[in-house]
Amino acid sequence: RVMNAMVPRRVDAGEVIIRQGDMNAELFYIIESGEARVMKSEQGKRASLTHANDSANELDAPDTHQTPAYDESSAKCVATLGPGRGFGELALLYACARSATVVADTPMKVWTLHVHAFKTIKRSIAKREASSTLDLMGRVELFSALSEHQLVSICNASRRETYEAGDVVFNQGDS
């Protein structure tokens, strides 16, 4: 479903794909081919990439305040992105300004996902997960006498966790 909503786009070397401080974020990007630099202006730099699989916008926590505009003279390269890497999601998730500028180093092919499709898919997944959780809670004997409204309240308060064989889920005496 996500792939059906994505649109391919060619990017020329040197082209600015997203710009730090831009409040009109409408696209999430995934790189199919080529490389790009993630640039941050000094006044906007709060952290750097620490893991090879961090995305370009995970450089710092979402900030709903004004992100400094991109200033090429003070910008520093904080990461290089290549095939399989995504960027631009935080501005879509949190409706905040772009936290970095991404510039194509080589000709690129990227796949874009528009914010409306992104949010629609996100809602669809959340709805499916909520329905699955409600179905599971409805099959728990302890909850058999509860109304649907009460089950929904339990679902909203619950959190899914995954355990491997042999993991300790809880110990006797834990509260």
PDB file of N, CA and C in Angstrom, residues 42-141:
ATOM      1  N   GLU A  42      25.002  26.055  11.632  1.00  0.00           N
ATOM      2  CA  GLU A  42      25.557  26.021  12.990  1.00  0.00           C
ATOM      3  C   GLU A  42      24.494  26.329  14.045  1.00  0.00           C
ATOM      4  N   GLN A  43      23.752  27.413  13.866  1.00  0.00           N
ATOM      5  CA  GLN A  43      22.784  27.787  14.882  1.00  0.00           C
ATOM      6  C   GLN A  43      21.659  26.766  15.005  1.00  0.00           C
ATOM      7  N   GLY A  44      21.484  25.906  14.007  1.00  0.00           N
ATOM      8  CA  GLY A  44      20.433  24.898  14.060  1.00  0.00           C
ATOM      9  C   GLY A  44      20.932  23.553  14.511  1.00  0.00           C
ATOM     10  N   LYS A  45      22.250  23.395  14.625  1.00  0.00           N
ATOM     11  CA  LYS A  45      22.814  22.086  14.961  1.00  0.00           C
ATOM     12  C   LYS A  45      22.704  21.834  16.458  1.00  0.00           C
ATOM     13  N   ARG A  46      22.011  20.749  16.825  1.00  0.00           N
ATOM     14  CA  ARG A  46      21.870  20.396  18.237  1.00  0.00           C
ATOM     15  C   ARG A  46      22.443  19.016  18.518  1.00  0.00           C
ATOM     16  N   ALA A  47      22.580  18.196  17.488  1.00  0.00           N
ATOM     17  CA  ALA A  47      23.112  16.839  17.669  1.00  0.00           C
ATOM     18  C   ALA A  47      23.594  16.342  16.322  1.00  0.00           C
ATOM     19  N   SER A  48      24.302  15.238  16.323  1.00  0.00           N
ATOM     20  CA  SER A  48      24.743  14.664  15.063  1.00  0.00           C
ATOM     21  C   SER A  48      24.346  13.207  14.999  1.00  0.00           C
ATOM     22  N   LEU A  49      24.446  12.615  13.810  1.00  0.00           N
ATOM     23  CA  LEU A  49      24.112  11.209  13.649  1.00  0.00           C
ATOM     24  C   LEU A  49      25.101  10.359  14.418  1.00  0.00           C
ATOM     25  N   THR A  50      24.587   9.368  15.143  1.00  0.00           N
ATOM     26  CA  THR A  50      25.459   8.481  15.890  1.00  0.00           C
ATOM     27  C   THR A  50      25.394   7.065  15.368  1.00  0.00           C
ATOM     28  N   HIS A  51      24.356   6.722  14.627  1.00  0.00           N
ATOM     29  CA  HIS A  51      24.196   5.375  14.105  1.00  0.00           C
ATOM     30  C   HIS A  51      24.009   5.444  12.597  1.00  0.00           C
ATOM     31  N   ALA A  52      24.553   4.487  11.907  1.00  0.00           N
ATOM     32  CA  ALA A  52      24.492   4.477  10.446  1.00  0.00           C
ATOM     33  C   ALA A  52      23.068   4.398   9.919  1.00  0.00           C
ATOM     34  N   ASN A  53      22.126   3.873  10.700  1.00  0.00           N
ATOM     35  CA  ASN A  53      20.763   3.738  10.191  1.00  0.00           C
ATOM     36  C   ASN A  53      19.831   4.837  10.678  1.00  0.00           C
ATOM     37  N   ASP A  54      20.346   5.878  11.342  1.00  0.00           N
ATOM     38  CA  ASP A  54      19.502   7.009  11.718  1.00  0.00           C
ATOM     39  C   ASP A  54      19.093   7.737  10.455  1.00  0.00           C
ATOM     40  N   SER A  55      17.869   8.260  10.425  1.00  0.00           N
ATOM     41  CA  SER A  55      17.478   9.007   9.232  1.00  0.00           C
ATOM     42  C   SER A  55      17.935  10.450   9.376  1.00  0.00           C
ATOM     43  N   ALA A  56      17.896  11.170   8.303  1.00  0.00           N
ATOM     44  CA  ALA A  56      18.418  12.528   8.272  1.00  0.00           C
ATOM     45  C   ALA A  56      17.697  13.449   9.232  1.00  0.00           C
ATOM     46  N   ASN A  57      16.412  13.273   9.427  1.00  0.00           N
ATOM     47  CA  ASN A  57      15.667  14.162  10.304  1.00  0.00           C
ATOM     48  C   ASN A  57      15.662  13.707  11.748  1.00  0.00           C
ATOM     49  N   GLU A  58      16.299  12.576  12.051  1.00  0.00           N
ATOM     50  CA  GLU A  58      16.385  12.128  13.433  1.00  0.00           C
ATOM     51  C   GLU A  58      17.628  12.700  14.101  1.00  0.00           C
ATOM     52  N   LEU A  59      18.140  13.786  13.561  1.00  0.00           N
ATOM     53  CA  LEU A  59      19.333  14.405  14.118  1.00  0.00           C
ATOM     54  C   LEU A  59      19.045  15.043  15.458  1.00  0.00           C
ATOM     55  N   ASP A  60      17.831  15.499  15.645  1.00  0.00           N
ATOM     56  CA  ASP A  60      17.465  16.065  16.926  1.00  0.00           C
ATOM     57  C   ASP A  60      15.979  15.873  17.142  1.00  0.00           C
ATOM     58  N   ALA A  61      15.565  16.038  18.371  1.00  0.00           N
ATOM     59  CA  ALA A  61      14.156  15.847  18.711  1.00  0.00           C
ATOM     60  C   ALA A  61      13.309  16.884  17.992  1.00  0.00           C
ATOM     61  N   PRO A  62      12.044  16.532  17.710  1.00  0.00           N
ATOM     62  CA  PRO A  62      11.173  17.501  17.046  1.00  0.00           C
ATOM     63  C   PRO A  62      11.056  18.774  17.867  1.00  0.00           C
ATOM     64  N   ASP A  63      11.123  19.878  17.212  1.00  0.00           N
ATOM     65  CA  ASP A  63      11.029  21.167  17.868  1.00  0.00           C
ATOM     66  C   ASP A  63       9.921  21.947  17.178  1.00  0.00           C
ATOM     67  N   THR A  64       8.844  22.207  17.909  1.00  0.00           N
ATOM     68  CA  THR A  64       7.742  22.929  17.293  1.00  0.00           C
ATOM     69  C   THR A  64       8.034  24.421  17.220  1.00  0.00           C
ATOM     70  N   HIS A  65       9.138  24.873  17.842  1.00  0.00           N
ATOM     71  CA  HIS A  65       9.539  26.268  17.740  1.00  0.00           C
ATOM     72  C   HIS A  65      10.206  26.482  16.384  1.00  0.00           C
ATOM     73  N   GLN A  66      10.476  27.698  16.062  1.00  0.00           N
ATOM     74  CA  GLN A  66      11.091  28.038  14.787  1.00  0.00           C
ATOM     75  C   GLN A  66      12.473  27.398  14.666  1.00  0.00           C
ATOM     76  N   THR A  67      12.669  26.566  13.666  1.00  0.00           N
ATOM     77  CA  THR A  67      13.985  26.017  13.372  1.00  0.00           C
ATOM     78  C   THR A  67      14.738  27.061  12.571  1.00  0.00           C
ATOM     79  N   PRO A  68      16.012  27.312  12.913  1.00  0.00           N
ATOM     80  CA  PRO A  68      16.767  28.325  12.163  1.00  0.00           C
ATOM     81  C   PRO A  68      16.774  28.016  10.673  1.00  0.00           C
ATOM     82  N   ALA A  69      16.695  29.065   9.877  1.00  0.00           N
ATOM     83  CA  ALA A  69      16.741  28.896   8.419  1.00  0.00           C
ATOM     84  C   ALA A  69      18.129  28.425   8.015  1.00  0.00           C
ATOM     85  N   TYR A  70      18.197  27.749   6.896  1.00  0.00           N
ATOM     86  CA  TYR A  70      19.463  27.233   6.382  1.00  0.00           C
ATOM     87  C   TYR A  70      20.364  28.384   5.986  1.00  0.00           C
ATOM     88  N   ASP A  71      21.575  28.372   6.496  1.00  0.00           N
ATOM     89  CA  ASP A  71      22.582  29.370   6.161  1.00  0.00           C
ATOM     90  C   ASP A  71      23.790  28.624   5.616  1.00  0.00           C
ATOM     91  N   GLU A  72      23.947  28.652   4.312  1.00  0.00           N
ATOM     92  CA  GLU A  72      25.000  27.873   3.653  1.00  0.00           C
ATOM     93  C   GLU A  72      26.388  28.197   4.196  1.00  0.00           C
ATOM     94  N   SER A  73      26.620  29.455   4.588  1.00  0.00           N
ATOM     95  CA  SER A  73      27.952  29.851   5.057  1.00  0.00           C
ATOM     96  C   SER A  73      28.314  29.208   6.392  1.00  0.00           C
ATOM     97  N   SER A  74      27.325  28.860   7.210  1.00  0.00           N
ATOM     98  CA  SER A  74      27.625  28.238   8.509  1.00  0.00           C
ATOM     99  C   SER A  74      27.248  26.759   8.545  1.00  0.00           C
ATOM    100  N   ALA A  75      26.781  26.226   7.419  1.00  0.00           N
ATOM    101  CA  ALA A  75      26.313  24.835   7.392  1.00  0.00           C
ATOM    102  C   ALA A  75      27.468  23.857   7.407  1.00  0.00           C
ATOM    103  N   LYS A  76      27.238  22.755   8.101  1.00  0.00           N
ATOM    104  CA  LYS A  76      28.215  21.669   8.149  1.00  0.00           C
ATOM    105  C   LYS A  76      27.528  20.377   7.754  1.00  0.00           C
ATOM    106  N   CYS A  77      28.278  19.510   7.092  1.00  0.00           N
ATOM    107  CA  CYS A  77      27.757  18.201   6.701  1.00  0.00           C
ATOM    108  C   CYS A  77      27.740  17.318   7.947  1.00  0.00           C
ATOM    109  N   VAL A  78      26.565  16.784   8.281  1.00  0.00           N
ATOM    110  CA  VAL A  78      26.441  15.926   9.461  1.00  0.00           C
ATOM    111  C   VAL A  78      26.202  14.467   9.086  1.00  0.00           C
ATOM    112  N   ALA A  79      25.922  14.201   7.808  1.00  0.00           N
ATOM    113  CA  ALA A  79      25.714  12.819   7.367  1.00  0.00           C
ATOM    114  C   ALA A  79      25.701  12.758   5.851  1.00  0.00           C
ATOM    115  N   THR A  80      25.958  11.575   5.335  1.00  0.00           N
ATOM    116  CA  THR A  80      25.803  11.290   3.914  1.00  0.00           C
ATOM    117  C   THR A  80      24.788  10.167   3.803  1.00  0.00           C
ATOM    118  N   LEU A  81      23.828  10.333   2.902  1.00  0.00           N
ATOM    119  CA  LEU A  81      22.772   9.339   2.722  1.00  0.00           C
ATOM    120  C   LEU A  81      22.898   8.674   1.364  1.00  0.00           C
ATOM    121  N   GLY A  82      22.629   7.384   1.324  1.00  0.00           N
ATOM    122  CA  GLY A  82      22.683   6.639   0.079  1.00  0.00           C
ATOM    123  C   GLY A  82      21.453   5.776  -0.092  1.00  0.00           C
ATOM    124  N   PRO A  83      21.489   4.856  -1.045  1.00  0.00           N
ATOM    125  CA  PRO A  83      20.331   4.010  -1.346  1.00  0.00           C
ATOM    126  C   PRO A  83      19.758   3.308  -0.112  1.00  0.00           C
ATOM    127  N   GLY A  84      18.423   3.331  -0.038  1.00  0.00           N
ATOM    128  CA  GLY A  84      17.713   2.693   1.060  1.00  0.00           C
ATOM    129  C   GLY A  84      17.453   3.602   2.245  1.00  0.00           C
ATOM    130  N   ARG A  85      18.071   4.765   2.251  1.00  0.00           N
ATOM    131  CA  ARG A  85      17.895   5.691   3.368  1.00  0.00           C
ATOM    132  C   ARG A  85      16.697   6.597   3.116  1.00  0.00           C
ATOM    133  N   GLY A  86      15.992   6.953   4.190  1.00  0.00           N
ATOM    134  CA  GLY A  86      14.850   7.842   4.106  1.00  0.00           C
ATOM    135  C   GLY A  86      15.126   9.125   4.867  1.00  0.00           C
ATOM    136  N   PHE A  87      14.413  10.174   4.509  1.00  0.00           N
ATOM    137  CA  PHE A  87      14.527  11.441   5.234  1.00  0.00           C
ATOM    138  C   PHE A  87      13.269  12.260   5.024  1.00  0.00           C
ATOM    139  N   GLY A  88      13.034  13.167   5.964  1.00  0.00           N
ATOM    140  CA  GLY A  88      11.896  14.075   5.855  1.00  0.00           C
ATOM    141  C   GLY A  88      10.684  13.686   6.670  1.00  0.00           C
ATOM    142  N   GLU A  89      10.756  12.599   7.435  1.00  0.00           N
ATOM    143  CA  GLU A  89       9.573  12.107   8.147  1.00  0.00           C
ATOM    144  C   GLU A  89       9.187  12.935   9.361  1.00  0.00           C
ATOM    145  N   LEU A  90      10.140  13.513  10.082  1.00  0.00           N
ATOM    146  CA  LEU A  90       9.786  14.234  11.309  1.00  0.00           C
ATOM    147  C   LEU A  90       8.906  15.443  11.035  1.00  0.00           C
ATOM    148  N   ALA A  91       9.205  16.165   9.971  1.00  0.00           N
ATOM    149  CA  ALA A  91       8.384  17.328   9.643  1.00  0.00           C
ATOM    150  C   ALA A  91       6.952  16.911   9.324  1.00  0.00           C
ATOM    151  N   LEU A  92       6.775  15.709   8.773  1.00  0.00           N
ATOM    152  CA  LEU A  92       5.427  15.217   8.481  1.00  0.00           C
ATOM    153  C   LEU A  92       4.741  14.725   9.746  1.00  0.00           C
ATOM    154  N   LEU A  93       5.472  14.013  10.586  1.00  0.00           N
ATOM    155  CA  LEU A  93       4.891  13.461  11.810  1.00  0.00           C
ATOM    156  C   LEU A  93       4.504  14.539  12.816  1.00  0.00           C
ATOM    157  N   TYR A  94       5.339  15.557  12.943  1.00  0.00           N
ATOM    158  CA  TYR A  94       5.146  16.552  13.999  1.00  0.00           C
ATOM    159  C   TYR A  94       4.765  17.934  13.496  1.00  0.00           C
ATOM    160  N   ALA A  95       4.527  18.097  12.222  1.00  0.00           N
ATOM    161  CA  ALA A  95       4.143  19.391  11.644  1.00  0.00           C
ATOM    162  C   ALA A  95       5.094  20.497  12.106  1.00  0.00           C
ATOM    163  N   CYS A  96       6.388  20.210  12.035  1.00  0.00           N
ATOM    164  CA  CYS A  96       7.398  21.185  12.425  1.00  0.00           C
ATOM    165  C   CYS A  96       8.268  21.521  11.212  1.00  0.00           C
ATOM    166  N   ALA A  97       9.124  22.494  11.398  1.00  0.00           N
ATOM    167  CA  ALA A  97      10.025  22.904  10.320  1.00  0.00           C
ATOM    168  C   ALA A  97      11.041  21.803  10.034  1.00  0.00           C
ATOM    169  N   ARG A  98      11.529  21.778   8.802  1.00  0.00           N
ATOM    170  CA  ARG A  98      12.583  20.837   8.437  1.00  0.00           C
ATOM    171  C   ARG A  98      13.801  21.113   9.321  1.00  0.00           C
ATOM    172  N   SER A  99      14.397  20.055   9.866  1.00  0.00           N
ATOM    173  CA  SER A  99      15.514  20.226  10.801  1.00  0.00           C
ATOM    174  C   SER A  99      16.875  20.225  10.114  1.00  0.00           C
ATOM    175  N   ALA A 100      16.922  19.946   8.826  1.00  0.00           N
ATOM    176  CA  ALA A 100      18.188  19.912   8.096  1.00  0.00           C
ATOM    177  C   ALA A 100      17.930  20.181   6.621  1.00  0.00           C
ATOM    178  N   THR A 101      19.001  20.481   5.929  1.00  0.00           N
ATOM    179  CA  THR A 101      18.947  20.637   4.478  1.00  0.00           C
ATOM    180  C   THR A 101      19.582  19.394   3.869  1.00  0.00           C
ATOM    181  N   VAL A 102      18.961  18.852   2.834  1.00  0.00           N
ATOM    182  CA  VAL A 102      19.518  17.692   2.144  1.00  0.00           C
ATOM    183  C   VAL A 102      19.813  18.114   0.701  1.00  0.00           C
ATOM    184  N   VAL A 103      21.090  17.941   0.304  1.00  0.00           N
ATOM    185  CA  VAL A 103      21.567  18.359  -1.015  1.00  0.00           C
ATOM    186  C   VAL A 103      22.084  17.138  -1.764  1.00  0.00           C
ATOM    187  N   ALA A 104      21.657  16.959  -2.997  1.00  0.00           N
ATOM    188  CA  ALA A 104      22.111  15.830  -3.823  1.00  0.00           C
ATOM    189  C   ALA A 104      23.578  16.021  -4.192  1.00  0.00           C
ATOM    190  N   ASP A 105      24.407  15.016  -3.895  1.00  0.00           N
ATOM    191  CA  ASP A 105      25.813  15.037  -4.304  1.00  0.00           C
ATOM    192  C   ASP A 105      25.974  14.485  -5.712  1.00  0.00           C
ATOM    193  N   THR A 106      25.080  13.593  -6.098  1.00  0.00           N
ATOM    194  CA  THR A 106      25.115  12.944  -7.403  1.00  0.00           C
ATOM    195  C   THR A 106      23.706  12.988  -7.979  1.00  0.00           C
ATOM    196  N   PRO A 107      23.552  12.682  -9.253  1.00  0.00           N
ATOM    197  CA  PRO A 107      22.183  12.517  -9.748  1.00  0.00           C
ATOM    198  C   PRO A 107      21.525  11.405  -8.925  1.00  0.00           C
ATOM    199  N   MET A 108      20.253  11.575  -8.619  1.00  0.00           N
ATOM    200  CA  MET A 108      19.571  10.638  -7.744  1.00  0.00           C
ATOM    201  C   MET A 108      18.209  10.246  -8.297  1.00  0.00           C
ATOM    202  N   LYS A 109      17.763   9.088  -7.866  1.00  0.00           N
ATOM    203  CA  LYS A 109      16.363   8.711  -8.030  1.00  0.00           C
ATOM    204  C   LYS A 109      15.836   8.505  -6.617  1.00  0.00           C
ATOM    205  N   VAL A 110      14.795   9.263  -6.275  1.00  0.00           N
ATOM    206  CA  VAL A 110      14.168   9.144  -4.961  1.00  0.00           C
ATOM    207  C   VAL A 110      12.698   8.797  -5.158  1.00  0.00           C
ATOM    208  N   TRP A 111      12.118   8.207  -4.143  1.00  0.00           N
ATOM    209  CA  TRP A 111      10.689   7.938  -4.116  1.00  0.00           C
ATOM    210  C   TRP A 111      10.097   8.855  -3.066  1.00  0.00           C
ATOM    211  N   THR A 112       8.991   9.513  -3.411  1.00  0.00           N
ATOM    212  CA  THR A 112       8.370  10.465  -2.494  1.00  0.00           C
ATOM    213  C   THR A 112       6.999   9.958  -2.044  1.00  0.00           C
ATOM    214  N   LEU A 113       6.672  10.302  -0.816  1.00  0.00           N
ATOM    215  CA  LEU A 113       5.364   9.988  -0.253  1.00  0.00           C
ATOM    216  C   LEU A 113       4.783  11.291   0.249  1.00  0.00           C
ATOM    217  N   HIS A 114       3.628  11.685  -0.280  1.00  0.00           N
ATOM    218  CA  HIS A 114       2.985  12.940   0.093  1.00  0.00           C
ATOM    219  C   HIS A 114       2.406  12.836   1.495  1.00  0.00           C
ATOM    220  N   VAL A 115       2.406  13.951   2.211  1.00  0.00           N
ATOM    221  CA  VAL A 115       1.937  13.992   3.601  1.00  0.00           C
ATOM    222  C   VAL A 115       0.517  13.441   3.749  1.00  0.00           C
ATOM    223  N   HIS A 116      -0.370  13.688   2.782  1.00  0.00           N
ATOM    224  CA  HIS A 116      -1.747  13.193   2.900  1.00  0.00           C
ATOM    225  C   HIS A 116      -1.777  11.664   2.850  1.00  0.00           C
ATOM    226  N   ALA A 117      -1.013  11.083   1.941  1.00  0.00           N
ATOM    227  CA  ALA A 117      -0.931   9.617   1.864  1.00  0.00           C
ATOM    228  C   ALA A 117      -0.260   9.065   3.117  1.00  0.00           C
ATOM    229  N   PHE A 118       0.785   9.728   3.573  1.00  0.00           N
ATOM    230  CA  PHE A 118       1.518   9.343   4.774  1.00  0.00           C
ATOM    231  C   PHE A 118       0.562   9.265   5.975  1.00  0.00           C
ATOM    232  N   LYS A 119      -0.238  10.312   6.167  1.00  0.00           N
ATOM    233  CA  LYS A 119      -1.173  10.353   7.309  1.00  0.00           C
ATOM    234  C   LYS A 119      -2.309   9.347   7.141  1.00  0.00           C
ATOM    235  N   THR A 120      -2.793   9.159   5.920  1.00  0.00           N
ATOM    236  CA  THR A 120      -3.852   8.191   5.664  1.00  0.00           C
ATOM    237  C   THR A 120      -3.372   6.782   5.995  1.00  0.00           C
ATOM    238  N   ILE A 121      -2.172   6.449   5.553  1.00  0.00           N
ATOM    239  CA  ILE A 121      -1.604   5.129   5.830  1.00  0.00           C
ATOM    240  C   ILE A 121      -1.374   4.957   7.328  1.00  0.00           C
ATOM    241  N   LYS A 122      -0.862   5.989   7.964  1.00  0.00           N
ATOM    242  CA  LYS A 122      -0.621   5.946   9.414  1.00  0.00           C
ATOM    243  C   LYS A 122      -1.933   5.703  10.168  1.00  0.00           C
ATOM    244  N   ARG A 123      -3.004   6.394   9.776  1.00  0.00           N
ATOM    245  CA  ARG A 123      -4.318   6.198  10.423  1.00  0.00           C
ATOM    246  C   ARG A 123      -4.849   4.796  10.168  1.00  0.00           C
ATOM    247  N   SER A 124      -4.679   4.304   8.942  1.00  0.00           N
ATOM    248  CA  SER A 124      -5.148   2.975   8.587  1.00  0.00           C
ATOM    249  C   SER A 124      -4.449   1.906   9.429  1.00  0.00           C
ATOM    250  N   ILE A 125      -3.148   2.049   9.605  1.00  0.00           N
ATOM    251  CA  ILE A 125      -2.386   1.095  10.418  1.00  0.00           C
ATOM    252  C   ILE A 125      -2.843   1.162  11.875  1.00  0.00           C
ATOM    253  N   ALA A 126      -3.021   2.365  12.391  1.00  0.00           N
ATOM    254  CA  ALA A 126      -3.467   2.534  13.787  1.00  0.00           C
ATOM    255  C   ALA A 126      -4.851   1.927  13.987  1.00  0.00           C
ATOM    256  N   LYS A 127      -5.740   2.125  13.018  1.00  0.00           N
ATOM    257  CA  LYS A 127      -7.095   1.579  13.111  1.00  0.00           C
ATOM    258  C   LYS A 127      -7.064   0.053  13.089  1.00  0.00           C
ATOM    259  N   ARG A 128      -6.245  -0.521  12.192  1.00  0.00           N
ATOM    260  CA  ARG A 128      -6.118  -1.974  12.099  1.00  0.00           C
ATOM    261  C   ARG A 128      -5.542  -2.550  13.397  1.00  0.00           C
ATOM    262  N   GLU A 129      -4.519  -1.897  13.959  1.00  0.00           N
ATOM    263  CA  GLU A 129      -3.927  -2.356  15.212  1.00  0.00           C
ATOM    264  C   GLU A 129      -4.924  -2.263  16.359  1.00  0.00           C
ATOM    265  N   ALA A 130      -5.719  -1.190  16.407  1.00  0.00           N
ATOM    266  CA  ALA A 130      -6.726  -1.029  17.460  1.00  0.00           C
ATOM    267  C   ALA A 130      -7.785  -2.121  17.348  1.00  0.00           C
ATOM    268  N   SER A 131      -8.209  -2.428  16.121  1.00  0.00           N
ATOM    269  CA  SER A 131      -9.205  -3.471  15.897  1.00  0.00           C
ATOM    270  C   SER A 131      -8.661  -4.837  16.314  1.00  0.00           C
ATOM    271  N   SER A 132      -7.409  -5.099  15.999  1.00  0.00           N
ATOM    272  CA  SER A 132      -6.762  -6.359  16.365  1.00  0.00           C
ATOM    273  C   SER A 132      -6.662  -6.492  17.887  1.00  0.00           C
ATOM    274  N   THR A 133      -6.285  -5.406  18.555  1.00  0.00           N
ATOM    275  CA  THR A 133      -6.174  -5.418  20.016  1.00  0.00           C
ATOM    276  C   THR A 133      -7.539  -5.618  20.663  1.00  0.00           C
ATOM    277  N   LEU A 134      -8.569  -4.963  20.135  1.00  0.00           N
ATOM    278  CA  LEU A 134      -9.927  -5.125  20.663  1.00  0.00           C
ATOM    279  C   LEU A 134     -10.396  -6.568  20.494  1.00  0.00           C
ATOM    280  N   ASP A 135     -10.106  -7.161  19.350  1.00  0.00           N
ATOM    281  CA  ASP A 135     -10.453  -8.556  19.099  1.00  0.00           C
ATOM    282  C   ASP A 135      -9.751  -9.469  20.102  1.00  0.00           C
ATOM    283  N   LEU A 136      -8.479  -9.240  20.342  1.00  0.00           N
ATOM    284  CA  LEU A 136      -7.718 -10.035  21.303  1.00  0.00           C
ATOM    285  C   LEU A 136      -8.295  -9.896  22.708  1.00  0.00           C
ATOM    286  N   MET A 137      -8.557  -8.676  23.139  1.00  0.00           N
ATOM    287  CA  MET A 137      -9.101  -8.451  24.488  1.00  0.00           C
ATOM    288  C   MET A 137     -10.487  -9.076  24.636  1.00  0.00           C
ATOM    289  N   GLY A 138     -11.256  -9.093  23.547  1.00  0.00           N
ATOM    290  CA  GLY A 138     -12.596  -9.701  23.577  1.00  0.00           C
ATOM    291  C   GLY A 138     -12.554 -11.210  23.766  1.00  0.00           C
ATOM    292  N   ARG A 139     -11.413 -11.840  23.447  1.00  0.00           N
ATOM    293  CA  ARG A 139     -11.262 -13.282  23.608  1.00  0.00           C
ATOM    294  C   ARG A 139     -10.685 -13.677  24.974  1.00  0.00           C
ATOM    295  N   VAL A 140     -10.340 -12.692  25.802  1.00  0.00           N
ATOM    296  CA  VAL A 140      -9.799 -12.980  27.133  1.00  0.00           C
ATOM    297  C   VAL A 140     -10.968 -13.263  28.078  1.00  0.00           C
ATOM    298  N   GLU A 141     -10.963 -14.455  28.652  1.00  0.00           N
ATOM    299  CA  GLU A 141     -12.078 -14.887  29.508  1.00  0.00           C
ATOM    300  C   GLU A 141     -12.332 -13.909  30.652  1.00  0.00           C
TER     301      GLU A 141
END
